[in-house]
Tab-separated table of C-alpha atoms in Angstrom:
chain	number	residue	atom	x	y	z
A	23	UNK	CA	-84.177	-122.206	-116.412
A	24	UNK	CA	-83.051	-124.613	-113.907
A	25	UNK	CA	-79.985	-125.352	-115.644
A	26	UNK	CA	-81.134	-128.753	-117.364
A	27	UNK	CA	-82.806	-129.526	-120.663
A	28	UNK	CA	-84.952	-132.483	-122.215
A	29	UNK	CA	-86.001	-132.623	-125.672
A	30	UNK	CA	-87.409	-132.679	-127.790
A	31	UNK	CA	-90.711	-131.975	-125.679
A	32	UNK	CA	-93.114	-133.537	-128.018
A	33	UNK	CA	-92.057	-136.988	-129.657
A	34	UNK	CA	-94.066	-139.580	-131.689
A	35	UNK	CA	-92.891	-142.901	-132.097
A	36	UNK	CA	-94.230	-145.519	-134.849
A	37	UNK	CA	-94.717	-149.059	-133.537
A	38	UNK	CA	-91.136	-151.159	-133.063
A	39	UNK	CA	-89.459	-148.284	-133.123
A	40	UNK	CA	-86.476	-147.029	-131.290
A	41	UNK	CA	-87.177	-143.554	-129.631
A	42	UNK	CA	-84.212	-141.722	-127.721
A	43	UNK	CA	-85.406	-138.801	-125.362
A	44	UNK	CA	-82.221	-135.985	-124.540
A	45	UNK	CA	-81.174	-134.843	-121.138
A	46	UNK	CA	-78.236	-132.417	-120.715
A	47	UNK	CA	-77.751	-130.755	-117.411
A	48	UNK	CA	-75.034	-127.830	-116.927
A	49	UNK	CA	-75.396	-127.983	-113.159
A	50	UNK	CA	-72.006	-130.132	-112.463
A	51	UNK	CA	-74.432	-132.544	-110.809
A	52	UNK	CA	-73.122	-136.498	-110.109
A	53	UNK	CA	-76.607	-138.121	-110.233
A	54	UNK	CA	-78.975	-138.632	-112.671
A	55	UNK	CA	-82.505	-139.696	-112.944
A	56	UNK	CA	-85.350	-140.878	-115.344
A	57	UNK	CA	-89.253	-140.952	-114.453
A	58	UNK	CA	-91.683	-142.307	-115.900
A	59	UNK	CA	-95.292	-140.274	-115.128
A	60	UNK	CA	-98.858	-142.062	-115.931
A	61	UNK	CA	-101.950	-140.419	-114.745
A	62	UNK	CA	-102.638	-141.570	-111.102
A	63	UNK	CA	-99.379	-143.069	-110.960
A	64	UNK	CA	-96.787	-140.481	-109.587
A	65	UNK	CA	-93.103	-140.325	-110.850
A	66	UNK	CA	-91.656	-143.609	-111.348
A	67	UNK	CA	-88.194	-145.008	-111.598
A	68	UNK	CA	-86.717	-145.864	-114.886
A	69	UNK	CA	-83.003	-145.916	-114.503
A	70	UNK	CA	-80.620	-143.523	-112.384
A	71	UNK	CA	-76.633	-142.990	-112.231
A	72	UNK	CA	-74.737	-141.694	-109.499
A	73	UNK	CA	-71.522	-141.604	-111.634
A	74	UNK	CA	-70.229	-141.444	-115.048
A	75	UNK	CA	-70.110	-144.834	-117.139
A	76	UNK	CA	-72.440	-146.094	-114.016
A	77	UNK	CA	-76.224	-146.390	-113.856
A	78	UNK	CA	-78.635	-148.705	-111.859
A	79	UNK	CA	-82.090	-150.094	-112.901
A	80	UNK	CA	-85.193	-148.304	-111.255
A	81	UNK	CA	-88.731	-150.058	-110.604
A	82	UNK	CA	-89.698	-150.139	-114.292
A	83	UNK	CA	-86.658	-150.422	-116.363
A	84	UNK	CA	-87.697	-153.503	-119.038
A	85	UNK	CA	-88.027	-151.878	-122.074
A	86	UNK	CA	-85.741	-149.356	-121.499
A	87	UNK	CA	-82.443	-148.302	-121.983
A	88	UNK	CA	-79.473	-145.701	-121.146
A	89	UNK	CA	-76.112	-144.843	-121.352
A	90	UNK	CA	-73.813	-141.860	-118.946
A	91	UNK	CA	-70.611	-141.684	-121.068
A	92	UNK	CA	-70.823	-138.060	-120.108
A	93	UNK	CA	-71.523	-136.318	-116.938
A	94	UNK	CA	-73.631	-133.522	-118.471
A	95	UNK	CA	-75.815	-136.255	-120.880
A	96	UNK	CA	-77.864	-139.108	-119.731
A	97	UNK	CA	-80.234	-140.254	-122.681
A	98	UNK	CA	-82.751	-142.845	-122.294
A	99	UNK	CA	-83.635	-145.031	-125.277
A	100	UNK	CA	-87.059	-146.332	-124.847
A	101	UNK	CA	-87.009	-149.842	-127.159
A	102	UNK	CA	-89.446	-151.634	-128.852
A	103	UNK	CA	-89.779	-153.656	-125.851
A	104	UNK	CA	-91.759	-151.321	-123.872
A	105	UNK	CA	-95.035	-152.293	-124.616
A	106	UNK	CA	-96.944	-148.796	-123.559
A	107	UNK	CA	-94.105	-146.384	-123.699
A	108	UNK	CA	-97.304	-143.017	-123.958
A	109	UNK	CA	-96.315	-141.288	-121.190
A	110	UNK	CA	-94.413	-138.063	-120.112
A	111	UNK	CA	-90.697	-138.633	-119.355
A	112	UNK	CA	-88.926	-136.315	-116.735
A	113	UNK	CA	-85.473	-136.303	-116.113
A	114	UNK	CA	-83.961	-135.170	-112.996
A	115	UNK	CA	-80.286	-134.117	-111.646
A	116	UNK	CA	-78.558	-133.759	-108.195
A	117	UNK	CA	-75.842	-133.063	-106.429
A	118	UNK	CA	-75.308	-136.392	-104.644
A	119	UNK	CA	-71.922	-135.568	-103.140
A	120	UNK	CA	-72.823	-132.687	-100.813
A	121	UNK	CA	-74.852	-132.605	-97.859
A	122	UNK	CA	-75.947	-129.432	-98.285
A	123	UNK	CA	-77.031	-130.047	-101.714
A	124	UNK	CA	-79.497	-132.763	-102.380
A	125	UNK	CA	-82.391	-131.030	-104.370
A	126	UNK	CA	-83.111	-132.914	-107.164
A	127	UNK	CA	-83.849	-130.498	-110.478
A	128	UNK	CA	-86.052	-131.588	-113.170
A	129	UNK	CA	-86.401	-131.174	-116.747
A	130	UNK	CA	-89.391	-129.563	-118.491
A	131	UNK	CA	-90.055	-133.284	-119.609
A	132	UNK	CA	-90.657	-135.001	-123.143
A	133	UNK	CA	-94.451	-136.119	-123.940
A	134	UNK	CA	-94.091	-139.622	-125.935
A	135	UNK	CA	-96.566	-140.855	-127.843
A	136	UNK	CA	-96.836	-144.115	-129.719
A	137	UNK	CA	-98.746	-143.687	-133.095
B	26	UNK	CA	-86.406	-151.615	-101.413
B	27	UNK	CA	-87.152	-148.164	-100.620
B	28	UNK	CA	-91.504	-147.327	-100.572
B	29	UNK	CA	-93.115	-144.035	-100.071
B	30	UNK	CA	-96.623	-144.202	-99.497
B	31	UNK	CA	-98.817	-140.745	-99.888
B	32	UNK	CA	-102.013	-139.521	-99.172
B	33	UNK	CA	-104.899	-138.200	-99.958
B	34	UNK	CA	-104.508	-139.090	-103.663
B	35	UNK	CA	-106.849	-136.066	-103.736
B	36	UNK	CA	-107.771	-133.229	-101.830
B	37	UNK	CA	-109.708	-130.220	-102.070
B	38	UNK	CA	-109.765	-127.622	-99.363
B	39	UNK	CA	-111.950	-123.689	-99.271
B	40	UNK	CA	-109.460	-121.251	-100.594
B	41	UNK	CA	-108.154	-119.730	-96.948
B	42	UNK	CA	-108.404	-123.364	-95.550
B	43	UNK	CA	-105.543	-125.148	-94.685
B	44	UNK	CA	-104.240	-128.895	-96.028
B	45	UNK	CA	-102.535	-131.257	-94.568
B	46	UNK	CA	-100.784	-134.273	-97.464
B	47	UNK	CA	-99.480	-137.126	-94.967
B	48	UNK	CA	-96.737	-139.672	-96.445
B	49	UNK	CA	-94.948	-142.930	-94.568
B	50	UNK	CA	-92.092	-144.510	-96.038
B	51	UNK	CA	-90.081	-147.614	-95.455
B	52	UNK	CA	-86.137	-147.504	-95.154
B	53	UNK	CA	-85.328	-146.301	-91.771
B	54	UNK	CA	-82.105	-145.207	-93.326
B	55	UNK	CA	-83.759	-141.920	-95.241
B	56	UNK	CA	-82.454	-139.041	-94.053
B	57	UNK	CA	-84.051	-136.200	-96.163
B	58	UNK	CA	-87.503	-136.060	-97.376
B	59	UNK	CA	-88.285	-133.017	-100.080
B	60	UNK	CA	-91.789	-131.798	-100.957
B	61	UNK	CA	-92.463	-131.132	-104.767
B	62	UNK	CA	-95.181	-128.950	-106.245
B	63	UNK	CA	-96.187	-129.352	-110.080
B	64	UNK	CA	-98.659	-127.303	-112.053
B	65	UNK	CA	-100.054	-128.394	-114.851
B	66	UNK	CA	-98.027	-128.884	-117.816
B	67	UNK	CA	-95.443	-128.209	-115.701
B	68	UNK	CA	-91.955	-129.490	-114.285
B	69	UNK	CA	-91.880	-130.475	-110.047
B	70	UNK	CA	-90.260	-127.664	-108.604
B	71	UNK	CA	-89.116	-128.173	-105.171
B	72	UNK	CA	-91.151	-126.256	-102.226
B	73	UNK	CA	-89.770	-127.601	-98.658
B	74	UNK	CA	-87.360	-130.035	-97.397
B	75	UNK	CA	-86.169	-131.656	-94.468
B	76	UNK	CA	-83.271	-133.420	-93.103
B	77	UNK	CA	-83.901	-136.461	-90.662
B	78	UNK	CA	-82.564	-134.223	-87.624
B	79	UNK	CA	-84.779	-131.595	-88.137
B	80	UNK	CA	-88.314	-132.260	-86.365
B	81	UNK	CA	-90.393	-129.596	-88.396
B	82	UNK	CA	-89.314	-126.542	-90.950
B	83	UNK	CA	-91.310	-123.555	-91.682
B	84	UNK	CA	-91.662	-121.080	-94.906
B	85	UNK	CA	-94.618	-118.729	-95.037
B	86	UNK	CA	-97.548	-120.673	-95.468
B	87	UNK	CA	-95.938	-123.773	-96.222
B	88	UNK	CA	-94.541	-126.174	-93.075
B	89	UNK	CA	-93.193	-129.792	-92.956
B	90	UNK	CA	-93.237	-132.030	-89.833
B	91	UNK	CA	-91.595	-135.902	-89.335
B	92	UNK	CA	-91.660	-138.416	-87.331
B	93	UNK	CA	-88.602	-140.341	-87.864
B	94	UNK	CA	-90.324	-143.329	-85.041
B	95	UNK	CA	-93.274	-143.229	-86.957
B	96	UNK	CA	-91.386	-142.929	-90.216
B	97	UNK	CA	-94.105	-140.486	-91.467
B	98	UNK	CA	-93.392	-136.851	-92.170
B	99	UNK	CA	-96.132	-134.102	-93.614
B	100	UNK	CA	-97.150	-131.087	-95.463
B	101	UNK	CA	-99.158	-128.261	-94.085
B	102	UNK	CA	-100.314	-125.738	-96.039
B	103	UNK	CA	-101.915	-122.452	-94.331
B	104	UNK	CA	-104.572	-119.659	-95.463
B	105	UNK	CA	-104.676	-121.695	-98.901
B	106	UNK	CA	-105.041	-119.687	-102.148
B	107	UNK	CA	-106.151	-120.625	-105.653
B	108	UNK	CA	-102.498	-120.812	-106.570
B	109	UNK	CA	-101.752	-123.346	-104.456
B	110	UNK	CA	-103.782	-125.809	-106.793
B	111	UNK	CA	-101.380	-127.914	-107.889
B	112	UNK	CA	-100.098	-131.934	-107.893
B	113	UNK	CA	-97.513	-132.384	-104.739
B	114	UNK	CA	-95.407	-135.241	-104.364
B	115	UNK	CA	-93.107	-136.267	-101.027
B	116	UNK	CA	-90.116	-137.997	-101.300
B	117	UNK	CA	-87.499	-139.611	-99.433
B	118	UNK	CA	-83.690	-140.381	-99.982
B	119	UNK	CA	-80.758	-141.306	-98.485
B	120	UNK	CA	-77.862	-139.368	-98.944
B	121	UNK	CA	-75.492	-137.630	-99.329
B	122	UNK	CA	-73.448	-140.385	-101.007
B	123	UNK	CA	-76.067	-141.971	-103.483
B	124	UNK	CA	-79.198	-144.175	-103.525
B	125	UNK	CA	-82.145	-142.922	-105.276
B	126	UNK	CA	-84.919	-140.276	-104.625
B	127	UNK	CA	-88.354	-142.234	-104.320
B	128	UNK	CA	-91.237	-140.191	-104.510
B	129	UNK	CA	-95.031	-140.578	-103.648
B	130	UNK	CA	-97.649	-141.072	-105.771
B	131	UNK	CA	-98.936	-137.409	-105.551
B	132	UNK	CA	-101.637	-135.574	-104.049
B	133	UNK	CA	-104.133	-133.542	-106.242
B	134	UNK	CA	-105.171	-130.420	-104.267
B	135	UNK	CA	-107.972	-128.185	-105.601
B	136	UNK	CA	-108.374	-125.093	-103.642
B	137	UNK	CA	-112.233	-124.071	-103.756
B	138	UNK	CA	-113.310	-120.348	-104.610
């Protein structure tokens, strides 16, 4: 179903605490993406990566963290530093090195919620 | 940096009425601007695209238009049906070598019985 996978798709999260959020994608895409989606607010930028062991900061990335050490995996670690991490989380992939191919795919997304 | 602005924020339209969801954005430099549709509960699933040398695309009921001078580019939806309820969201990118997809902040359309 669309060929990539967040979970889990329901998380709680204690206050202070360290939350990672999965995102595996078996579409041999380069790029990468994590959104952040409030009510009223549309998808916003977290962190992206065009390339393994390479990511860039999006509009809202304090509080946030990731790693790409694989091509098929791009977790995002939202830290105690985020100071109103409730939101839905959507990962996305593409293929960023074809012009024929620039569809981005999303996950089915991962509903945080700090209790 | 790279700003798509979209709108109506919300929209609602007789079923068999058509809608129109306008967006502008910023970098001259985007070159392909998708259309996303998301039920509720649901992922964005792509529903239209277009490429910056491609003045308007058709599919069924669904059409997109730009204006690469004006930087603004559009979605028109025909004979609308209560399916078509849904939160849609523009984007814009350059590509095909990188840079990241900005979207919109997403149009709630409510088709009327």
């Amino acid at each position: 179903d669309g060929g990539i996978t967040q979970s889990p798709k329901y998380l709680f999260r204690k206050e202070g605490q360290n939350v990672t959020l999965s995102c595996e994608q078996n579409l041999n895409h380069d790029a990468m993406y994590w959104y952040r989606q409030d009510p009223g607010q549309g998808l916003r930028l977290i962190y992206y990566s065009q390339i393994v062991n390479d990511f860039q900061k999006g509009d809202i990335a304090e509080g946030y963290s990731v790693s790409r050490e694989k091509k098929e995996s791009f977790p995002l670690t939202v830290t105690s530093a985020q100071k109103n991490p409730t939101a839905f989380y959507l990962c996305a992939s593409s293929d960023t090195g074809s012009w024929s191919v620039t569809e981005a795919f999303f996950g089915q997304g991962t509903r945080l919620t700090v209790v | 940096g790279e700003n798509v602005e979209q709108h109506p924020s919300t929209l609602s339209v007789q079923e068999g009425d058509s809608a129109v969801i306008k967006c502008t954005y910023s970098d001259s430099a985007s070159n392909y601007f998708p259309w996303y549709k998301q039920e509720l509960g649901k992922r964005p699933q792509l529903i239209i695209d277009i490429r910056s040398n491609v003045g308007e695309k058709k599919d069924q009921r669904i059409a997109v238009t730009l204006n690469k001078t004006a930087k603004h580019f559009s979605l028109h939806i025909t004979e609308t049906q209560p399916e078509d309820s849904a939160v849609y969201f523009c984007a814009a990118k350059k590509g095909p070598l990188g840079d990241k997809i900005i979207f919109g902040k997403g149009t709630r359309l409510h088709i009327l019985p």
